[in-house]
């Protein structure tokens, strides 16, 4: 089944539209272990401002054409984190969404 992911991530890039979807946006975010592309619904994209730390609860990992995304669907929670959850440093040179995984 799905593993739910609960984490704090700092937004690195403005949300961008997803090909073939009016509903979804992709947001590059990360923490001190690396970066990942979040897939969020358009109505949640407005809180994804560059430099903001997001608290993500109940998200799940999805593989899209072999690339990893962290998906924030209608059952997940995404909101601006309070000060104690703030991500100070991001390991920007390790983006797990930029690696293509091939299933053996």
Coordinates of N, CA and C in Angstrom, one line a residue:
X1 N 0.8 -1.2 0.0 CA 0.0 0.0 0.0 C 0.8 1.2 0.0
X2 N 0.2 2.4 0.2 CA 0.9 3.7 0.2 C 1.5 3.9 1.6
X3 N 2.7 4.4 1.5 CA 3.3 4.9 2.8 C 3.0 6.4 2.9
X4 N 2.4 6.8 4.0 CA 2.1 8.3 4.1 C 3.4 9.0 4.6
X5 N 3.6 10.2 4.0 CA 4.8 10.9 4.3 C 4.4 12.2 5.1
X6 N 5.1 12.4 6.2 CA 4.9 13.6 7.0 C 6.2 14.3 7.1
X7 N 6.3 15.6 6.7 CA 7.6 16.2 6.6 C 7.5 17.7 6.6
X8 N 8.6 18.4 6.8 CA 8.6 19.8 6.6 C 9.6 20.1 5.4
X9 N 9.1 20.9 4.5 CA 9.9 21.2 3.3 C 9.9 22.7 3.0
X10 N 11.0 23.2 2.5 CA 11.1 24.6 2.1 C 10.9 24.7 0.6
X11 N 10.1 25.7 0.2 CA 9.8 25.9 -1.2 C 11.0 26.5 -1.9
X12 N 11.4 26.0 -3.0 CA 12.6 26.5 -3.7 C 12.2 27.2 -5.0
X13 N 11.1 26.8 -5.6 CA 10.6 27.4 -6.9 C 9.1 27.6 -6.9
X14 N 8.7 28.6 -7.6 CA 7.3 28.9 -7.7 C 6.6 27.7 -8.3
X15 N 5.3 27.4 -7.9 CA 4.5 26.3 -8.5 C 4.4 26.5 -10.0
X16 N 4.5 25.4 -10.8 CA 4.3 25.4 -12.2 C 3.2 24.5 -12.6
X17 N 2.6 24.8 -13.7 CA 1.5 24.0 -14.2 C 2.0 22.6 -14.7
X18 N 1.1 21.7 -14.5 CA 1.4 20.3 -14.9 C 0.8 20.1 -16.3
X19 N 1.6 19.5 -17.2 CA 1.1 19.2 -18.5 C -0.2 18.3 -18.4
X20 N -1.2 18.7 -19.2 CA -2.4 17.9 -19.3 C -3.2 17.9 -18.1
X21 N -3.0 18.9 -17.2 CA -3.9 19.0 -16.0 C -4.1 20.4 -15.6
X22 N -5.3 20.8 -15.5 CA -5.7 22.2 -15.1 C -5.6 22.2 -13.5
X23 N -5.8 21.1 -12.9 CA -6.0 21.0 -11.5 C -4.7 21.0 -10.7
X24 N -3.6 20.5 -11.3 CA -2.4 20.3 -10.5 C -1.3 21.2 -10.8
X25 N -0.4 21.4 -9.8 CA 0.8 22.2 -9.9 C 1.9 21.4 -9.3
X26 N 3.1 21.7 -9.8 CA 4.3 21.1 -9.3 C 5.2 22.1 -8.6
X27 N 5.7 21.8 -7.4 CA 6.5 22.7 -6.6 C 7.8 22.0 -6.2
X28 N 8.9 22.6 -6.5 CA 10.2 22.1 -6.0 C 10.4 22.5 -4.6
X29 N 10.6 21.6 -3.7 CA 10.8 21.9 -2.3 C 11.8 20.9 -1.7
X30 N 12.4 21.2 -0.5 CA 13.3 20.3 0.0 C 13.7 20.6 1.5
X31 N 14.6 19.7 2.0 CA 15.1 19.9 3.4 C 16.6 19.6 3.3
X32 N 17.2 19.3 4.5 CA 18.6 19.1 4.5 C 19.1 17.8 4.0
X33 N 18.1 16.9 3.6 CA 18.5 15.6 3.0 C 18.4 15.6 1.5
X34 N 17.7 16.6 1.0 CA 17.5 16.7 -0.5 C 16.2 17.4 -0.9
X35 N 16.0 17.3 -2.2 CA 14.8 18.0 -2.8 C 13.9 17.0 -3.5
X36 N 12.6 17.4 -3.6 CA 11.6 16.6 -4.3 C 10.6 17.5 -4.9
X37 N 10.0 17.0 -6.0 CA 8.9 17.8 -6.6 C 7.6 17.4 -5.9
X38 N 6.9 18.4 -5.4 CA 5.6 18.1 -4.8 C 4.5 18.3 -5.9
X39 N 3.5 17.5 -5.9 CA 2.4 17.7 -6.7 C 1.2 18.2 -5.8
X40 N 0.7 19.4 -6.1 CA -0.3 19.9 -5.2 C -1.5 20.3 -6.1
X41 N -2.7 20.4 -5.5 CA -3.9 20.9 -6.2 C -3.7 22.4 -6.4
X42 N -4.3 22.9 -7.4 CA -4.2 24.4 -7.7 C -4.6 25.3 -6.6
X43 N -5.7 24.8 -5.8 CA -6.2 25.7 -4.7 C -5.2 25.7 -3.5
X44 N -4.2 24.8 -3.5 CA -3.2 24.8 -2.5 C -1.9 25.5 -2.9
X45 N -1.8 25.8 -4.2 CA -0.5 26.3 -4.7 C -0.2 27.7 -4.2
X46 N -1.2 28.5 -3.8 CA -1.0 29.9 -3.4 C -0.2 30.0 -2.1
X47 N -0.2 28.9 -1.3 CA 0.7 29.0 -0.1 C 2.1 28.5 -0.4
X48 N 2.4 28.0 -1.6 CA 3.7 27.5 -1.9 C 4.6 28.6 -2.4
X49 N 4.9 29.6 -1.6 CA 5.7 30.7 -1.9 C 7.2 30.4 -1.7
X50 N 8.1 30.8 -2.6 CA 9.5 30.6 -2.4 C 10.0 31.0 -1.1
X51 N 10.7 30.1 -0.4 CA 11.3 30.5 0.9 C 10.4 30.1 2.1
X52 N 9.1 29.7 1.8 CA 8.2 29.3 2.8 C 8.5 27.8 3.2
X53 N 8.5 27.5 4.5 CA 8.5 26.1 4.9 C 7.1 25.6 5.0
X54 N 6.8 24.5 4.4 CA 5.5 23.9 4.4 C 5.5 22.7 5.3
X55 N 4.4 22.5 6.0 CA 4.2 21.3 6.8 C 3.3 20.4 5.9
X56 N 3.9 19.2 5.6 CA 3.1 18.3 4.7 C 2.8 17.1 5.5
X57 N 1.5 16.7 5.6 CA 1.1 15.5 6.3 C 0.3 14.6 5.4
X58 N 0.5 13.3 5.5 CA -0.3 12.3 4.8 C -0.1 12.4 3.3
X59 N 1.0 12.9 2.8 CA 1.3 12.9 1.4 C 1.8 11.5 1.0
X60 N 1.8 11.2 -0.2 CA 2.4 9.9 -0.6 C 3.3 10.0 -1.9
X61 N 4.1 9.0 -2.0 CA 5.1 9.0 -3.1 C 4.4 8.4 -4.3
X62 N 4.5 9.1 -5.5 CA 4.0 8.5 -6.7 C 5.1 8.5 -7.7
X63 N 5.1 7.5 -8.6 CA 6.1 7.4 -9.7 C 5.4 7.9 -10.9
X64 N 5.9 8.9 -11.6 CA 5.3 9.4 -12.8 C 6.3 9.3 -13.9
X65 N 6.1 8.4 -14.9 CA 7.0 8.1 -15.9 C 8.4 7.8 -15.4
X66 N 8.4 7.1 -14.2 CA 9.7 6.7 -13.7 C 10.3 7.7 -12.8
X67 N 9.7 8.9 -12.6 CA 10.2 10.0 -11.8 C 9.4 10.1 -10.5
X68 N 10.0 10.3 -9.4 CA 9.4 10.4 -8.1 C 8.7 11.7 -7.8
X69 N 7.5 11.7 -7.4 CA 6.8 12.9 -6.9 C 6.3 12.7 -5.5
X70 N 6.2 13.7 -4.8 CA 5.5 13.6 -3.5 C 4.1 14.3 -3.7
X71 N 3.1 13.5 -3.6 CA 1.7 13.9 -4.0 C 0.9 14.3 -2.8
X72 N 0.4 15.5 -2.9 CA -0.5 16.1 -1.8 C -1.9 16.1 -2.4
X73 N -2.6 15.0 -2.1 CA -4.0 14.9 -2.6 C -5.0 15.4 -1.6
X74 N -6.3 15.1 -1.9 CA -7.3 15.7 -1.1 C -7.3 15.1 0.4
X75 N -6.6 14.0 0.6 CA -6.6 13.5 2.0 C -5.3 14.0 2.7
X76 N -4.5 14.7 2.0 CA -3.2 15.2 2.7 C -3.4 16.6 3.1
X77 N -2.6 17.0 4.0 CA -2.6 18.4 4.6 C -1.3 19.1 4.2
X78 N -1.5 20.3 3.7 CA -0.3 21.1 3.4 C -0.6 22.5 3.9
X79 N 0.3 23.0 4.7 CA 0.1 24.4 5.2 C 1.5 25.0 5.6
X80 N 1.5 26.3 5.8 CA 2.7 27.0 6.2 C 3.1 26.5 7.6
X81 N 4.4 26.2 7.8 CA 4.8 25.7 9.1 C 5.0 26.8 10.0
X82 N 4.9 26.6 11.3 CA 5.3 27.6 12.3 C 6.8 27.6 12.4
X83 N 7.3 28.6 13.2 CA 8.7 28.9 13.3 C 9.6 27.6 13.7
X84 N 9.1 26.8 14.6 CA 9.9 25.7 15.0 C 10.0 24.6 14.0
X85 N 9.2 24.6 13.0 CA 9.3 23.6 11.9 C 10.1 24.1 10.7
X86 N 10.6 25.4 10.8 CA 11.2 26.0 9.7 C 12.5 25.2 9.2
X87 N 12.5 25.0 7.9 CA 13.7 24.4 7.3 C 14.7 25.4 7.0
X88 N 15.9 25.3 7.6 CA 16.9 26.4 7.5 C 17.8 26.1 6.2
X89 N 18.2 24.9 6.0 CA 19.1 24.6 4.9 C 18.5 23.5 4.1
X90 N 18.7 23.6 2.8 CA 18.2 22.6 1.8 C 19.4 22.1 1.0
X91 N 19.5 20.8 0.9 CA 20.5 20.1 0.1 C 20.0 20.1 -1.4
X92 N 20.3 21.3 -2.0 CA 19.7 21.5 -3.4 C 20.4 20.6 -4.5
X93 N 21.6 20.1 -4.2 CA 22.2 19.3 -5.2 C 21.8 17.9 -5.3
X94 N 20.8 17.5 -4.4 CA 20.3 16.1 -4.5 C 18.8 16.2 -4.7
X95 N 18.3 16.1 -5.9 CA 16.9 16.2 -6.2 C 16.5 14.8 -6.6
X96 N 15.7 14.1 -5.7 CA 15.3 12.8 -6.0 C 14.2 12.7 -7.1
X97 N 13.6 13.8 -7.5 CA 12.7 13.8 -8.6 C 13.4 13.9 -9.9
X98 N 14.7 14.2 -9.9 CA 15.4 14.3 -11.2 C 16.0 13.0 -11.7
X99 N 15.9 12.0 -10.8 CA 16.5 10.7 -11.2 C 15.4 9.8 -11.7
X100 N 15.7 9.2 -12.9 CA 14.7 8.3 -13.4 C 14.9 6.9 -12.9
X101 N 13.9 6.3 -12.3 CA 14.0 4.9 -11.8 C 13.4 4.0 -12.9
X102 N 14.1 2.9 -13.2 CA 13.5 1.9 -14.1 C 13.2 0.7 -13.2
X103 N 12.0 0.2 -13.4 CA 11.5 -0.9 -12.7 C 12.1 -2.2 -13.3
X104 N 12.8 -3.0 -12.5 CA 13.4 -4.2 -13.1 C 12.3 -5.2 -13.4

